[in-house]
PDB file of C-alpha atoms in Angstrom:
ATOM      1  CA  UNK A  14      73.692 -46.740  66.303  1.00  0.00           C
ATOM      2  CA  UNK A  15      77.469 -47.881  65.016  1.00  0.00           C
ATOM      3  CA  UNK A  16      78.502 -50.224  62.117  1.00  0.00           C
ATOM      4  CA  UNK A  17      81.756 -51.026  60.280  1.00  0.00           C
ATOM      5  CA  UNK A  18      82.368 -52.075  56.646  1.00  0.00           C
ATOM      6  CA  UNK A  19      84.620 -51.773  53.923  1.00  0.00           C
ATOM      7  CA  UNK A  20      83.664 -48.756  51.445  1.00  0.00           C
ATOM      8  CA  UNK A  21      82.333 -49.549  48.095  1.00  0.00           C
ATOM      9  CA  UNK A  22      81.072 -46.298  46.913  1.00  0.00           C
ATOM     10  CA  UNK A  23      81.743 -42.951  48.782  1.00  0.00           C
ATOM     11  CA  UNK A  24      79.839 -39.313  47.805  1.00  0.00           C
ATOM     12  CA  UNK A  25      80.679 -37.661  51.092  1.00  0.00           C
ATOM     13  CA  UNK A  26      82.858 -34.738  49.269  1.00  0.00           C
ATOM     14  CA  UNK A  27      79.966 -33.767  47.511  1.00  0.00           C
ATOM     15  CA  UNK A  28      76.922 -35.306  46.935  1.00  0.00           C
ATOM     16  CA  UNK A  29      75.877 -38.137  44.498  1.00  0.00           C
ATOM     17  CA  UNK A  30      73.705 -37.469  40.842  1.00  0.00           C
ATOM     18  CA  UNK A  31      70.851 -39.184  39.652  1.00  0.00           C
ATOM     19  CA  UNK A  32      69.739 -38.565  36.482  1.00  0.00           C
ATOM     20  CA  UNK A  33      71.397 -35.448  36.274  1.00  0.00           C
ATOM     21  CA  UNK A  34      70.109 -33.692  39.097  1.00  0.00           C
ATOM     22  CA  UNK A  35      71.970 -33.870  43.368  1.00  0.00           C
ATOM     23  CA  UNK A  36      70.531 -36.172  45.627  1.00  0.00           C
ATOM     24  CA  UNK A  37      72.009 -36.654  48.950  1.00  0.00           C
ATOM     25  CA  UNK A  38      75.804 -37.333  50.274  1.00  0.00           C
ATOM     26  CA  UNK A  39      76.152 -41.175  51.030  1.00  0.00           C
ATOM     27  CA  UNK A  40      78.312 -44.251  51.256  1.00  0.00           C
ATOM     28  CA  UNK A  41      78.209 -47.780  50.081  1.00  0.00           C
ATOM     29  CA  UNK A  42      79.209 -50.388  52.737  1.00  0.00           C
ATOM     30  CA  UNK A  43      80.087 -53.705  52.685  1.00  0.00           C
ATOM     31  CA  UNK A  44      78.444 -55.486  55.631  1.00  0.00           C
ATOM     32  CA  UNK A  45      79.496 -58.329  57.639  1.00  0.00           C
ATOM     33  CA  UNK A  46      76.456 -60.875  58.199  1.00  0.00           C
ATOM     34  CA  UNK A  47      76.201 -60.200  61.871  1.00  0.00           C
ATOM     35  CA  UNK A  48      75.254 -56.585  60.988  1.00  0.00           C
ATOM     36  CA  UNK A  49      73.209 -56.748  58.234  1.00  0.00           C
ATOM     37  CA  UNK A  50      71.257 -59.224  60.184  1.00  0.00           C
ATOM     38  CA  UNK A  51      70.955 -56.409  62.756  1.00  0.00           C
ATOM     39  CA  UNK A  52      69.820 -54.173  59.587  1.00  0.00           C
ATOM     40  CA  UNK A  53      67.311 -56.526  58.455  1.00  0.00           C
ATOM     41  CA  UNK A  54      65.511 -57.461  61.402  1.00  0.00           C
ATOM     42  CA  UNK A  55      64.795 -54.149  61.721  1.00  0.00           C
ATOM     43  CA  UNK A  56      63.096 -53.715  58.565  1.00  0.00           C
ATOM     44  CA  UNK A  57      66.777 -52.485  56.878  1.00  0.00           C
ATOM     45  CA  UNK A  58      66.718 -53.123  52.908  1.00  0.00           C
ATOM     46  CA  UNK A  59      70.123 -54.873  52.212  1.00  0.00           C
ATOM     47  CA  UNK A  60      71.032 -55.342  49.127  1.00  0.00           C
ATOM     48  CA  UNK A  61      72.959 -58.667  47.873  1.00  0.00           C
ATOM     49  CA  UNK A  62      75.527 -57.820  45.518  1.00  0.00           C
ATOM     50  CA  UNK A  63      77.467 -60.226  42.900  1.00  0.00           C
ATOM     51  CA  UNK A  64      76.598 -63.720  41.762  1.00  0.00           C
ATOM     52  CA  UNK A  65      78.929 -66.742  43.363  1.00  0.00           C
ATOM     53  CA  UNK A  66      79.715 -65.109  46.758  1.00  0.00           C
ATOM     54  CA  UNK A  67      77.299 -62.472  46.620  1.00  0.00           C
ATOM     55  CA  UNK A  68      78.096 -59.834  49.708  1.00  0.00           C
ATOM     56  CA  UNK A  69      75.901 -57.814  51.132  1.00  0.00           C
ATOM     57  CA  UNK A  70      75.745 -54.210  51.304  1.00  0.00           C
ATOM     58  CA  UNK A  71      73.504 -51.006  51.959  1.00  0.00           C
ATOM     59  CA  UNK A  72      73.750 -47.155  51.281  1.00  0.00           C
ATOM     60  CA  UNK A  73      74.001 -44.750  54.093  1.00  0.00           C
ATOM     61  CA  UNK A  74      72.702 -40.963  53.212  1.00  0.00           C
ATOM     62  CA  UNK A  75      72.376 -37.757  54.371  1.00  0.00           C
ATOM     63  CA  UNK A  76      70.716 -34.292  53.226  1.00  0.00           C
ATOM     64  CA  UNK A  77      73.829 -32.499  55.181  1.00  0.00           C
ATOM     65  CA  UNK A  78      77.287 -32.506  54.734  1.00  0.00           C
ATOM     66  CA  UNK A  79      79.270 -35.403  57.197  1.00  0.00           C
ATOM     67  CA  UNK A  80      81.544 -35.175  59.373  1.00  0.00           C
ATOM     68  CA  UNK A  81      84.145 -37.569  58.217  1.00  0.00           C
ATOM     69  CA  UNK A  82      87.307 -38.162  60.156  1.00  0.00           C
ATOM     70  CA  UNK A  83      90.109 -40.712  60.173  1.00  0.00           C
ATOM     71  CA  UNK A  84      91.356 -43.176  63.031  1.00  0.00           C
ATOM     72  CA  UNK A  85      92.827 -40.220  65.262  1.00  0.00           C
ATOM     73  CA  UNK A  86      89.485 -37.977  65.028  1.00  0.00           C
ATOM     74  CA  UNK A  87      91.713 -35.619  62.560  1.00  0.00           C
ATOM     75  CA  UNK A  88      89.616 -34.405  60.058  1.00  0.00           C
ATOM     76  CA  UNK A  89      89.633 -36.677  57.088  1.00  0.00           C
ATOM     77  CA  UNK A  90      90.198 -35.153  53.475  1.00  0.00           C
ATOM     78  CA  UNK A  91      88.521 -35.959  50.158  1.00  0.00           C
ATOM     79  CA  UNK A  92      87.045 -39.086  49.274  1.00  0.00           C
ATOM     80  CA  UNK A  93      86.952 -42.650  50.859  1.00  0.00           C
ATOM     81  CA  UNK A  94      89.008 -44.572  48.827  1.00  0.00           C
ATOM     82  CA  UNK A  95      87.026 -47.726  47.622  1.00  0.00           C
ATOM     83  CA  UNK A  96      87.934 -50.588  49.767  1.00  0.00           C
ATOM     84  CA  UNK A  97      87.967 -48.320  53.468  1.00  0.00           C
ATOM     85  CA  UNK A  98      87.282 -49.912  56.629  1.00  0.00           C
ATOM     86  CA  UNK A  99      84.983 -47.614  57.904  1.00  0.00           C
ATOM     87  CA  UNK A 100      82.980 -47.176  60.873  1.00  0.00           C
ATOM     88  CA  UNK A 101      79.310 -45.442  60.386  1.00  0.00           C
ATOM     89  CA  UNK A 102      77.341 -43.712  63.056  1.00  0.00           C
ATOM     90  CA  UNK A 103      73.549 -43.538  61.953  1.00  0.00           C
ATOM     91  CA  UNK A 104      70.153 -43.280  62.750  1.00  0.00           C
ATOM     92  CA  UNK A 105      66.902 -45.311  62.264  1.00  0.00           C
ATOM     93  CA  UNK A 106      63.937 -44.175  60.770  1.00  0.00           C
ATOM     94  CA  UNK A 107      61.383 -44.470  63.314  1.00  0.00           C
ATOM     95  CA  UNK A 108      58.588 -45.553  60.555  1.00  0.00           C
ATOM     96  CA  UNK A 109      58.944 -48.089  58.009  1.00  0.00           C
ATOM     97  CA  UNK A 110      57.823 -47.859  54.372  1.00  0.00           C
ATOM     98  CA  UNK A 111      56.012 -50.088  53.035  1.00  0.00           C
ATOM     99  CA  UNK A 112      57.993 -51.005  50.053  1.00  0.00           C
ATOM    100  CA  UNK A 113      60.838 -49.366  50.706  1.00  0.00           C
ATOM    101  CA  UNK A 114      61.412 -50.374  54.270  1.00  0.00           C
ATOM    102  CA  UNK A 115      63.468 -48.570  56.954  1.00  0.00           C
ATOM    103  CA  UNK A 116      65.311 -45.451  56.223  1.00  0.00           C
ATOM    104  CA  UNK A 117      69.564 -45.044  57.590  1.00  0.00           C
ATOM    105  CA  UNK A 118      70.218 -41.767  58.238  1.00  0.00           C
ATOM    106  CA  UNK A 119      73.655 -41.258  57.742  1.00  0.00           C
ATOM    107  CA  UNK A 120      75.411 -39.215  61.120  1.00  0.00           C
ATOM    108  CA  UNK A 121      79.101 -39.349  61.257  1.00  0.00           C
ATOM    109  CA  UNK A 122      82.421 -41.621  58.873  1.00  0.00           C
ATOM    110  CA  UNK A 123      84.831 -42.935  60.759  1.00  0.00           C
ATOM    111  CA  UNK A 124      87.773 -44.012  58.546  1.00  0.00           C
ATOM    112  CA  UNK A 125      89.653 -46.311  60.241  1.00  0.00           C
ATOM    113  CA  UNK A 126      92.112 -48.119  57.213  1.00  0.00           C
ATOM    114  CA  UNK A 127      92.209 -46.841  54.296  1.00  0.00           C
ATOM    115  CA  UNK A 128      91.447 -48.871  51.051  1.00  0.00           C
ATOM    116  CA  UNK A 129      93.225 -48.542  47.251  1.00  0.00           C
ATOM    117  CA  UNK A 130      90.742 -48.963  45.047  1.00  0.00           C
ATOM    118  CA  UNK A 131      89.236 -46.258  42.737  1.00  0.00           C
ATOM    119  CA  UNK A 132      85.220 -46.211  41.304  1.00  0.00           C
ATOM    120  CA  UNK A 133      87.096 -46.807  38.285  1.00  0.00           C
ATOM    121  CA  UNK A 134      88.864 -49.937  38.870  1.00  0.00           C
ATOM    122  CA  UNK A 135      85.768 -52.119  37.969  1.00  0.00           C
ATOM    123  CA  UNK A 136      85.699 -50.675  33.891  1.00  0.00           C
TER     124      UNK A 136
END
């Protein structure tokens, strides 16, 4: 399955750290309403971020080093900057967890347009 969105957080070159422990490689993207609705129909949990004009986001993750390429299919170096337009290839878990819903598994990322933001811009 494939969808596009804007990168918010990227941990694709090293695993994310939660409470001092490494977790998974991941990328969080802002989704179009159409993609968010499609995922929600498959019982994937979507988060709304912001109070006024909230955006819909989803984190896609994997235990394995993900393939990340640029628009030409060449290897992408470094983390994907905040605000970059990306295309995500992913799989859905066949099982639906009663609390957490359907899990999304990240397979590949293609960076279509580079964003200029950094993770520190909100501070």
